[in-house]
mmCIF file of C-alpha atoms and ligand atoms in Angstrom:
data_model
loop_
_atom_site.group_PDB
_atom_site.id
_atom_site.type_symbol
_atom_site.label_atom_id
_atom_site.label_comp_id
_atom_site.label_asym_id
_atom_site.label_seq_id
_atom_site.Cartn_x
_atom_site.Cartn_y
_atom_site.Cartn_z
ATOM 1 C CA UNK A 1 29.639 8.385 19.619
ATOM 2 C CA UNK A 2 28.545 6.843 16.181
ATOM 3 C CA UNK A 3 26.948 3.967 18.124
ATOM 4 C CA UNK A 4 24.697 6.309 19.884
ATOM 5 C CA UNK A 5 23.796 8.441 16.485
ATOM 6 C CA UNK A 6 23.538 4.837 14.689
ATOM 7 C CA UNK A 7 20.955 3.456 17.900
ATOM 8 C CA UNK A 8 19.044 6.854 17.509
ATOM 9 C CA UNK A 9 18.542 7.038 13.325
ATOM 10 C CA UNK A 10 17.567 2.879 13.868
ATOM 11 C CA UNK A 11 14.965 4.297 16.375
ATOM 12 C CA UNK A 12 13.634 7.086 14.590
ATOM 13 C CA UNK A 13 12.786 4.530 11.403
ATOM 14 C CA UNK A 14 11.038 2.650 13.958
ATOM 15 C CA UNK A 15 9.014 5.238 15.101
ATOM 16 C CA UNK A 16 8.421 6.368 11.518
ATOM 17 C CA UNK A 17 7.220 3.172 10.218
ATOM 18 C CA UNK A 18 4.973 2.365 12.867
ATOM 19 C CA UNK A 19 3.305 5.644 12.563
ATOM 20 C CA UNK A 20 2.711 4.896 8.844
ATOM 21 C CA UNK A 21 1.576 1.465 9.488
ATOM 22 C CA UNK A 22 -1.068 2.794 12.282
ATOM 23 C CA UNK A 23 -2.334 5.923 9.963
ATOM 24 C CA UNK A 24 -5.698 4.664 8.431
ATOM 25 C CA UNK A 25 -5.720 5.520 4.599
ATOM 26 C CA UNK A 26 -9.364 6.245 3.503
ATOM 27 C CA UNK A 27 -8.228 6.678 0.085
ATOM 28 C CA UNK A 28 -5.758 3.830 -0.472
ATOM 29 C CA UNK A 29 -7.436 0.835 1.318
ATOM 30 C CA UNK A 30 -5.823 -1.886 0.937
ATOM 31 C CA UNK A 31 -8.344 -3.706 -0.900
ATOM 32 C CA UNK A 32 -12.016 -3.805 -1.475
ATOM 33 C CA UNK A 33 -14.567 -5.431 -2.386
ATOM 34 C CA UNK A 34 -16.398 -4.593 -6.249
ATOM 35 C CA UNK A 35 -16.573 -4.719 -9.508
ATOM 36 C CA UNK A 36 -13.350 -3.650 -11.401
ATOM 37 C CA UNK A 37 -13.323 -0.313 -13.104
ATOM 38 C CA UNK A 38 -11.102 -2.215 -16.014
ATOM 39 C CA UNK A 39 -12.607 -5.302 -16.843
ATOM 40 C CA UNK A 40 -15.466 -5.608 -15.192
ATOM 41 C CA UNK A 41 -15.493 -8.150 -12.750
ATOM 42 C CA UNK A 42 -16.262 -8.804 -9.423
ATOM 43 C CA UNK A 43 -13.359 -9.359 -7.055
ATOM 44 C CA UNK A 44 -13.043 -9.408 -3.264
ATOM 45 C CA UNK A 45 -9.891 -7.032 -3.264
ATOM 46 C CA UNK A 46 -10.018 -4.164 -5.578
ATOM 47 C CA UNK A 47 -7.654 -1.641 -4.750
ATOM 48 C CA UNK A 48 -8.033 1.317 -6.521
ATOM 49 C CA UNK A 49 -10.912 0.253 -8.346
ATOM 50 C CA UNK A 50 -8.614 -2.023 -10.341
ATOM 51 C CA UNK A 51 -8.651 -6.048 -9.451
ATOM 52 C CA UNK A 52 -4.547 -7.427 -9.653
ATOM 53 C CA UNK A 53 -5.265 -8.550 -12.723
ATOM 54 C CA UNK A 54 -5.685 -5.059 -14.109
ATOM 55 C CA UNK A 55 -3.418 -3.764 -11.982
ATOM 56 C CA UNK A 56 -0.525 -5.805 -13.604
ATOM 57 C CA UNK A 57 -2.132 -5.335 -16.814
ATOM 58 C CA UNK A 58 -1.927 -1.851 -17.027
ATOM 59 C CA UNK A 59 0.936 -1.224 -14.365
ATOM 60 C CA UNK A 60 -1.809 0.863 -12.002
ATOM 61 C CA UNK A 61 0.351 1.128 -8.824
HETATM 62 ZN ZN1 LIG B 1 -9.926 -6.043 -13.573
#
Protein backbone atom coordinates (compact mmCIF):
# COMPACT_ATOMS: atom_id res chain seq x y z
CA UNK A 1 0.00 0.00 0.00
CA UNK A 2 1.76 3.36 -1.00
CA UNK A 3 -0.40 5.12 1.61
CA UNK A 4 1.03 3.03 4.31
CA UNK A 5 4.89 3.39 2.93
CA UNK A 6 3.96 7.28 2.33
CA UNK A 7 2.40 7.49 6.38
CA UNK A 8 5.64 5.58 7.49
CA UNK A 9 8.62 7.78 5.46
CA UNK A 10 6.25 11.10 6.84
CA UNK A 11 6.83 9.47 10.31
CA UNK A 12 10.29 8.59 10.17
CA UNK A 13 11.16 12.55 9.19
CA UNK A 14 9.29 13.25 12.21
CA UNK A 15 11.14 11.22 14.35
CA UNK A 16 14.35 12.37 12.68
CA UNK A 17 13.84 15.96 13.11
CA UNK A 18 12.80 15.91 16.52
CA UNK A 19 15.80 13.98 17.49
CA UNK A 20 17.97 16.70 15.86
CA UNK A 21 16.06 19.44 17.38
CA UNK A 22 16.42 17.74 21.06
CA UNK A 23 20.38 16.86 20.54
CA UNK A 24 22.25 19.69 22.47
CA UNK A 25 25.17 21.02 20.21
CA UNK A 26 28.10 22.14 22.49
CA UNK A 27 29.94 23.23 19.56
CA UNK A 28 27.34 25.03 17.42
CA UNK A 29 25.25 26.99 20.01
CA UNK A 30 23.05 28.86 18.66
CA UNK A 31 24.35 32.04 19.77
CA UNK A 32 26.46 33.55 22.42
CA UNK A 33 27.32 36.10 24.07
CA UNK A 34 31.14 38.02 23.27
CA UNK A 35 33.19 39.88 21.53
CA UNK A 36 33.43 39.02 17.74
CA UNK A 37 36.49 37.25 16.52
CA UNK A 38 36.06 39.60 13.15
CA UNK A 39 35.47 42.95 14.10
CA UNK A 40 35.66 43.21 17.40
CA UNK A 41 32.62 43.97 19.00
CA UNK A 42 30.52 42.99 21.60
CA UNK A 43 27.27 41.29 20.65
CA UNK A 44 24.71 39.25 22.59
CA UNK A 45 24.58 36.39 19.87
CA UNK A 46 27.82 35.36 18.45
CA UNK A 47 27.66 32.20 16.84
CA UNK A 48 30.74 30.89 15.93
CA UNK A 49 32.66 33.57 17.28
CA UNK A 50 31.40 35.72 14.40
CA UNK A 51 28.43 38.46 15.22
CA UNK A 52 25.70 38.40 11.86
CA UNK A 53 27.30 41.12 10.73
CA UNK A 54 30.48 39.20 10.04
CA UNK A 55 28.80 36.36 9.35
CA UNK A 56 27.16 37.94 6.19
CA UNK A 57 30.24 39.74 5.61
CA UNK A 58 32.38 37.01 5.09
CA UNK A 59 29.67 34.24 4.26
CA UNK A 60 30.81 32.19 7.72
CA UNK A 61 27.91 29.66 7.79
ZN1 LIG B 1 31.65 41.01 13.86
Amino acid sequence: MADDIDLAQACEELDREAAIAARPSPKLAPGVPGDCEYCGEWFSRLVGGACGFCRDRYKLP
